[in-house]
Amino acid sequence: IKKPIIFKNRQAIGDILMFTAGVRDFKIAFPDWPISVQSTAMHIWDNNPYIDRSLNSNNAEIVEIGPSALTNASNRDDRHFANAFRVSIQEKLGVEYSQGPIKPDIWMTKEEVKTPIVEPPYWIIVAGEKGDWTAKTYPFERWEEIIANFPGVKFVQIGAKEHKHPKLVGDNVINMIGKTQDRNTGIRDLFRLFYFAEGSMGLVSFQ
């Protein structure tokens, strides 16, 4: 049995979402290698069958990983962000394993997929951003035009209250900015919102 490992990364929530893909693919390749994770937004990992929750700094080696090698080469490397954490793990451990599905690895309970927070049908819309990557911005008035041009579509606007998310105005908008940030339930509420949505629109972000 390989020495137990805790993969550590403390980046933003969208990064952690793709972190799940690297862990999934690692565990599928090395099913007998005990692993766990330390990250921000730990409720992303709820119900995840690949991590051993008994591991800690006393009985496992902590290995810090991150996507920077691949993201910093994004102007010359056409691999999807889902590859980034796999590449980092491979470099840190000196192993190789195959890239799995280009999507995050989310595990939801039967209760979560039975109970919508907002009555469907609806679309999710993210009309703002954190402010750290200005290339992600889009004129707010354009988002307002979308709302106005689709009066028959119900939109659920989400976003962190501390970020730049001007409130969209319209009878077809449900404002949930800052309402999915509870320390214990916020991330799972986001997953439920997306599970029941017909679709979502926004910029490059957690969504």
Tab-separated table of N, CA and C in Angstrom, residues 73-177:
chain	number	residue	atom	x	y	z
A	73	ALA	N	0.199	28.401	-19.148
A	73	ALA	CA	0.538	28.084	-20.536
A	73	ALA	C	-0.704	28.057	-21.425
A	74	SER	N	-1.801	28.634	-20.931
A	74	SER	CA	-3.070	28.520	-21.646
A	74	SER	C	-3.072	29.209	-23.009
A	75	ASN	N	-2.115	30.123	-23.239
A	75	ASN	CA	-2.049	30.776	-24.553
A	75	ASN	C	-1.263	29.960	-25.576
A	76	ARG	N	-0.757	28.811	-25.159
A	76	ARG	CA	-0.012	27.956	-26.086
A	76	ARG	C	-0.281	26.468	-25.877
A	77	ASP	N	-1.186	26.150	-24.954
A	77	ASP	CA	-1.525	24.754	-24.659
A	77	ASP	C	-3.043	24.637	-24.708
A	78	ASP	N	-3.547	23.743	-25.557
A	78	ASP	CA	-4.991	23.703	-25.771
A	78	ASP	C	-5.725	22.722	-24.855
A	79	ARG	N	-5.064	22.236	-23.816
A	79	ARG	CA	-5.741	21.322	-22.896
A	79	ARG	C	-6.720	22.067	-21.994
A	80	HIS	N	-7.834	21.423	-21.687
A	80	HIS	CA	-8.858	22.001	-20.824
A	80	HIS	C	-8.352	22.097	-19.386
A	81	PHE	N	-8.920	23.029	-18.637
A	81	PHE	CA	-8.542	23.253	-17.242
A	81	PHE	C	-8.676	21.972	-16.400
A	82	ALA	N	-9.561	21.070	-16.800
A	82	ALA	CA	-9.741	19.821	-16.051
A	82	ALA	C	-8.449	19.006	-15.971
A	83	ASN	N	-7.534	19.238	-16.905
A	83	ASN	CA	-6.254	18.521	-16.898
A	83	ASN	C	-5.266	19.073	-15.870
A	84	ALA	N	-5.494	20.301	-15.417
A	84	ALA	CA	-4.459	21.027	-14.682
A	84	ALA	C	-4.033	20.360	-13.378
A	85	PHE	N	-4.991	19.878	-12.602
A	85	PHE	CA	-4.626	19.269	-11.326
A	85	PHE	C	-4.006	17.886	-11.525
A	86	ARG	N	-4.439	17.172	-12.559
A	86	ARG	CA	-3.797	15.897	-12.884
A	86	ARG	C	-2.330	16.133	-13.218
A	87	VAL	N	-2.060	17.134	-14.033
A	87	VAL	CA	-0.680	17.448	-14.407
A	87	VAL	C	0.145	17.773	-13.170
A	88	SER	N	-0.411	18.539	-12.256
A	88	SER	CA	0.302	18.905	-11.033
A	88	SER	C	0.590	17.688	-10.164
A	89	ILE	N	-0.409	16.826	-10.004
A	89	ILE	CA	-0.223	15.610	-9.203
A	89	ILE	C	0.849	14.723	-9.822
A	90	GLN	N	0.818	14.588	-11.137
A	90	GLN	CA	1.823	13.769	-11.814
A	90	GLN	C	3.229	14.300	-11.558
A	91	GLU	N	3.389	15.606	-11.628
A	91	GLU	CA	4.710	16.199	-11.421
A	91	GLU	C	5.179	16.018	-9.984
A	92	LYS	N	4.268	16.174	-9.029
A	92	LYS	CA	4.659	16.083	-7.622
A	92	LYS	C	4.975	14.645	-7.201
A	93	LEU	N	4.253	13.674	-7.748
A	93	LEU	CA	4.420	12.282	-7.318
A	93	LEU	C	5.262	11.449	-8.275
A	94	GLY	N	5.550	11.977	-9.452
A	94	GLY	CA	6.324	11.209	-10.420
A	94	GLY	C	5.566	10.029	-10.985
A	95	VAL	N	4.252	10.192	-11.143
A	95	VAL	CA	3.413	9.131	-11.704
A	95	VAL	C	2.714	9.669	-12.948
A	96	GLU	N	2.089	8.783	-13.686
A	96	GLU	CA	1.274	9.197	-14.822
A	96	GLU	C	-0.049	8.445	-14.778
A	97	TYR	N	-1.102	9.142	-15.138
A	97	TYR	CA	-2.406	8.479	-15.231
A	97	TYR	C	-3.263	9.218	-16.249
A	98	SER	N	-4.294	8.563	-16.707
A	98	SER	CA	-5.091	9.083	-17.816
A	98	SER	C	-6.066	10.160	-17.362
A	99	GLN	N	-6.317	11.092	-18.277
A	99	GLN	CA	-7.336	12.117	-18.043
A	99	GLN	C	-8.708	11.511	-18.234
A	100	GLY	N	-9.590	11.746	-17.267
A	100	GLY	CA	-10.959	11.260	-17.353
A	100	GLY	C	-11.883	12.283	-17.987
A	101	PRO	N	-13.183	12.176	-17.712
A	101	PRO	CA	-14.161	13.099	-18.305
A	101	PRO	C	-13.838	14.564	-18.009
A	102	ILE	N	-14.078	15.416	-18.991
A	102	ILE	CA	-13.813	16.849	-18.827
A	102	ILE	C	-15.007	17.483	-18.106
A	103	LYS	N	-15.091	17.191	-16.847
A	103	LYS	CA	-16.149	17.751	-16.000
A	103	LYS	C	-15.768	17.499	-14.538
A	104	PRO	N	-16.301	18.317	-13.636
A	104	PRO	CA	-16.007	18.104	-12.215
A	104	PRO	C	-16.707	16.860	-11.691
A	105	ASP	N	-16.321	16.444	-10.510
A	105	ASP	CA	-16.846	15.215	-9.915
A	105	ASP	C	-17.682	15.592	-8.695
A	106	ILE	N	-18.979	15.690	-8.885
A	106	ILE	CA	-19.902	16.119	-7.832
A	106	ILE	C	-20.814	14.957	-7.462
A	107	TRP	N	-20.987	14.740	-6.167
A	107	TRP	CA	-21.819	13.651	-5.667
A	107	TRP	C	-22.968	14.239	-4.859
A	108	MET	N	-24.184	14.043	-5.348
A	108	MET	CA	-25.355	14.606	-4.694
A	108	MET	C	-26.194	13.510	-4.053
A	109	THR	N	-26.888	13.865	-3.000
A	109	THR	CA	-27.733	12.908	-2.293
A	109	THR	C	-29.105	12.811	-2.961
A	110	LYS	N	-29.847	11.755	-2.624
A	110	LYS	CA	-31.210	11.605	-3.151
A	110	LYS	C	-32.084	12.779	-2.722
A	111	GLU	N	-31.859	13.261	-1.504
A	111	GLU	CA	-32.649	14.391	-1.011
A	111	GLU	C	-32.359	15.659	-1.822
A	112	GLU	N	-31.083	15.878	-2.165
A	112	GLU	CA	-30.712	17.081	-2.913
A	112	GLU	C	-31.339	17.107	-4.301
A	113	VAL	N	-31.459	15.946	-4.928
A	113	VAL	CA	-32.000	15.919	-6.286
A	113	VAL	C	-33.522	15.777	-6.312
A	114	LYS	N	-34.133	15.748	-5.127
A	114	LYS	CA	-35.593	15.692	-5.060
A	114	LYS	C	-36.219	17.037	-4.732
A	115	THR	N	-35.443	17.942	-4.125
A	115	THR	CA	-36.026	19.156	-3.567
A	115	THR	C	-35.419	20.410	-4.179
A	116	PRO	N	-36.122	21.055	-5.132
A	116	PRO	CA	-35.592	22.299	-5.698
A	116	PRO	C	-35.716	23.469	-4.721
A	117	ILE	N	-34.773	24.402	-4.804
A	117	ILE	CA	-34.832	25.620	-3.991
A	117	ILE	C	-35.761	26.628	-4.658
A	118	VAL	N	-35.698	26.710	-5.982
A	118	VAL	CA	-36.567	27.566	-6.786
A	118	VAL	C	-37.380	26.660	-7.703
A	119	GLU	N	-38.658	26.942	-7.807
A	119	GLU	CA	-39.520	26.103	-8.629
A	119	GLU	C	-39.115	26.209	-10.101
A	120	PRO	N	-38.744	25.093	-10.729
A	120	PRO	CA	-38.402	25.127	-12.153
A	120	PRO	C	-39.671	25.361	-12.994
A	121	PRO	N	-39.501	25.773	-14.255
A	121	PRO	CA	-38.237	25.932	-14.983
A	121	PRO	C	-37.613	27.311	-14.758
A	122	TYR	N	-36.297	27.382	-14.870
A	122	TYR	CA	-35.587	28.645	-14.755
A	122	TYR	C	-34.190	28.495	-15.339
A	123	TRP	N	-33.577	29.650	-15.621
A	123	TRP	CA	-32.168	29.712	-16.023
A	123	TRP	C	-31.386	30.434	-14.935
A	124	ILE	N	-30.141	30.033	-14.739
A	124	ILE	CA	-29.253	30.732	-13.820
A	124	ILE	C	-28.449	31.763	-14.614
A	125	ILE	N	-28.263	32.926	-14.011
A	125	ILE	CA	-27.479	33.967	-14.670
A	125	ILE	C	-26.473	34.559	-13.683
A	126	VAL	N	-25.223	34.703	-14.135
A	126	VAL	CA	-24.159	35.330	-13.345
A	126	VAL	C	-23.706	36.553	-14.118
A	127	ALA	N	-24.149	37.726	-13.679
A	127	ALA	CA	-23.916	38.951	-14.439
A	127	ALA	C	-22.765	39.785	-13.884
A	128	GLY	N	-21.962	39.207	-13.011
A	128	GLY	CA	-20.845	39.939	-12.427
A	128	GLY	C	-19.616	39.077	-12.326
A	129	GLU	N	-18.622	39.548	-11.563
A	129	GLU	CA	-17.375	38.802	-11.411
A	129	GLU	C	-16.629	39.289	-10.186
A	130	LYS	N	-15.518	38.626	-9.886
A	130	LYS	CA	-14.768	38.917	-8.662
A	130	LYS	C	-14.003	40.235	-8.723
A	131	GLY	N	-13.601	40.622	-9.923
A	131	GLY	CA	-12.832	41.845	-10.055
A	131	GLY	C	-11.343	41.625	-10.214
A	132	ASP	N	-10.894	40.362	-10.085
A	132	ASP	CA	-9.460	40.096	-10.188
A	132	ASP	C	-9.021	39.824	-11.620
A	133	TRP	N	-9.960	39.408	-12.478
A	133	TRP	CA	-9.633	39.153	-13.884
A	133	TRP	C	-10.587	39.968	-14.741
A	134	THR	N	-10.145	41.146	-15.141
A	134	THR	CA	-11.039	42.045	-15.868
A	134	THR	C	-11.432	41.511	-17.242
A	135	ALA	N	-10.671	40.555	-17.766
A	135	ALA	CA	-11.033	39.956	-19.050
A	135	ALA	C	-12.339	39.168	-18.944
A	136	LYS	N	-12.749	38.862	-17.727
A	136	LYS	CA	-13.991	38.123	-17.531
A	136	LYS	C	-15.221	39.033	-17.536
A	137	THR	N	-15.034	40.335	-17.562
A	137	THR	CA	-16.169	41.241	-17.454
A	137	THR	C	-16.936	41.346	-18.768
A	138	TYR	N	-18.183	41.756	-18.661
A	138	TYR	CA	-19.061	41.958	-19.806
A	138	TYR	C	-19.981	43.105	-19.414
A	139	PRO	N	-20.238	44.052	-20.308
A	139	PRO	CA	-21.038	45.220	-19.930
A	139	PRO	C	-22.359	44.828	-19.276
A	140	PHE	N	-22.599	45.392	-18.097
A	140	PHE	CA	-23.788	44.998	-17.339
A	140	PHE	C	-25.070	45.281	-18.110
A	141	GLU	N	-25.083	46.366	-18.905
A	141	GLU	CA	-26.299	46.692	-19.652
A	141	GLU	C	-26.656	45.607	-20.666
A	142	ARG	N	-25.654	44.845	-21.096
A	142	ARG	CA	-25.935	43.736	-22.022
A	142	ARG	C	-26.713	42.619	-21.307
A	143	TRP	N	-26.346	42.370	-20.045
A	143	TRP	CA	-27.095	41.375	-19.267
A	143	TRP	C	-28.530	41.843	-19.073
A	144	GLU	N	-28.706	43.143	-18.840
A	144	GLU	CA	-30.056	43.674	-18.667
A	144	GLU	C	-30.881	43.524	-19.946
A	145	GLU	N	-30.209	43.655	-21.107
A	145	GLU	CA	-30.900	43.470	-22.387
A	145	GLU	C	-31.413	42.041	-22.523
A	146	ILE	N	-30.606	41.087	-22.077
A	146	ILE	CA	-31.024	39.683	-22.140
A	146	ILE	C	-32.292	39.478	-21.324
A	147	ILE	N	-32.283	40.013	-20.105
A	147	ILE	CA	-33.454	39.880	-19.233
A	147	ILE	C	-34.690	40.477	-19.899
A	148	ALA	N	-34.518	41.670	-20.477
A	148	ALA	CA	-35.641	42.373	-21.104
A	148	ALA	C	-36.141	41.651	-22.349
A	149	ASN	N	-35.238	41.024	-23.094
A	149	ASN	CA	-35.605	40.370	-24.349
A	149	ASN	C	-36.220	38.985	-24.166
A	150	PHE	N	-36.157	38.462	-22.950
A	150	PHE	CA	-36.742	37.140	-22.685
A	150	PHE	C	-37.680	37.226	-21.481
A	151	PRO	N	-38.762	37.976	-21.609
A	151	PRO	CA	-39.670	38.168	-20.474
A	151	PRO	C	-40.360	36.883	-20.029
A	152	GLY	N	-40.410	35.897	-20.904
A	152	GLY	CA	-41.071	34.642	-20.553
A	152	GLY	C	-40.164	33.645	-19.862
A	153	VAL	N	-38.896	34.010	-19.689
A	153	VAL	CA	-37.933	33.116	-19.037
A	153	VAL	C	-37.667	33.603	-17.618
A	154	LYS	N	-37.726	32.701	-16.659
A	154	LYS	CA	-37.402	33.047	-15.272
A	154	LYS	C	-35.898	32.881	-15.071
A	155	PHE	N	-35.265	33.943	-14.563
A	155	PHE	CA	-33.831	33.930	-14.322
A	155	PHE	C	-33.562	33.971	-12.814
A	156	VAL	N	-32.609	33.175	-12.374
A	156	VAL	CA	-32.138	33.205	-10.989
A	156	VAL	C	-30.735	33.787	-11.009
A	157	GLN	N	-30.570	34.980	-10.452
A	157	GLN	CA	-29.267	35.628	-10.438
A	157	GLN	C	-28.512	35.236	-9.180
A	158	ILE	N	-27.301	34.705	-9.357
A	158	ILE	CA	-26.480	34.302	-8.222
A	158	ILE	C	-25.145	35.047	-8.257
A	159	GLY	N	-24.422	34.978	-7.154
A	159	GLY	CA	-23.115	35.611	-7.042
A	159	GLY	C	-22.809	35.886	-5.586
A	160	ALA	N	-21.542	36.046	-5.288
A	160	ALA	CA	-21.127	36.360	-3.918
A	160	ALA	C	-21.403	37.828	-3.628
A	161	LYS	N	-21.918	38.112	-2.449
A	161	LYS	CA	-22.324	39.483	-2.121
A	161	LYS	C	-21.143	40.444	-2.070
A	162	GLU	N	-19.922	39.920	-1.810
A	162	GLU	CA	-18.757	40.788	-1.721
A	162	GLU	C	-18.111	41.051	-3.085
A	163	HIS	N	-18.603	40.415	-4.134
A	163	HIS	CA	-18.065	40.630	-5.471
A	163	HIS	C	-18.913	41.636	-6.242
A	164	LYS	N	-18.541	41.885	-7.497
A	164	LYS	CA	-19.229	42.881	-8.312
A	164	LYS	C	-20.405	42.239	-9.039
A	165	HIS	N	-21.571	42.295	-8.419
A	165	HIS	CA	-22.777	41.708	-8.999
A	165	HIS	C	-23.933	42.706	-8.899
A	166	PRO	N	-23.994	43.670	-9.822
A	166	PRO	CA	-25.140	44.590	-9.815
A	166	PRO	C	-26.445	43.806	-9.945
A	167	LYS	N	-27.443	44.259	-9.274
A	167	LYS	CA	-28.726	43.550	-9.281
A	167	LYS	C	-29.466	43.772	-10.586
A	168	LEU	N	-29.832	42.677	-11.241
A	168	LEU	CA	-30.645	42.761	-12.445
A	168	LEU	C	-32.085	43.088	-12.062
A	169	VAL	N	-32.723	43.926	-12.859
A	169	VAL	CA	-34.086	44.355	-12.541
A	169	VAL	C	-35.047	43.794	-13.581
A	170	GLY	N	-36.109	43.153	-13.098
A	170	GLY	CA	-37.122	42.606	-13.987
A	170	GLY	C	-38.067	41.711	-13.220
A	171	ASP	N	-39.304	41.638	-13.686
A	171	ASP	CA	-40.287	40.774	-13.023
A	171	ASP	C	-39.935	39.300	-13.170
A	172	ASN	N	-39.048	38.999	-14.121
A	172	ASN	CA	-38.663	37.608	-14.363
A	172	ASN	C	-37.330	37.245	-13.715
A	173	VAL	N	-36.852	38.065	-12.758
A	173	VAL	CA	-35.573	37.814	-12.095
A	173	VAL	C	-35.790	37.513	-10.611
A	174	ILE	N	-35.206	36.428	-10.160
A	174	ILE	CA	-35.174	36.108	-8.731
A	174	ILE	C	-33.762	36.392	-8.236
A	175	ASN	N	-33.633	37.305	-7.317
A	175	ASN	CA	-32.320	37.725	-6.826
A	175	ASN	C	-31.856	36.808	-5.699
A	176	MET	N	-30.798	36.026	-5.969
A	176	MET	CA	-30.216	35.168	-4.943
A	176	MET	C	-28.745	35.509	-4.706
A	177	ILE	N	-28.359	36.751	-5.020
A	177	ILE	CA	-26.990	37.182	-4.760
A	177	ILE	C	-26.728	37.122	-3.255
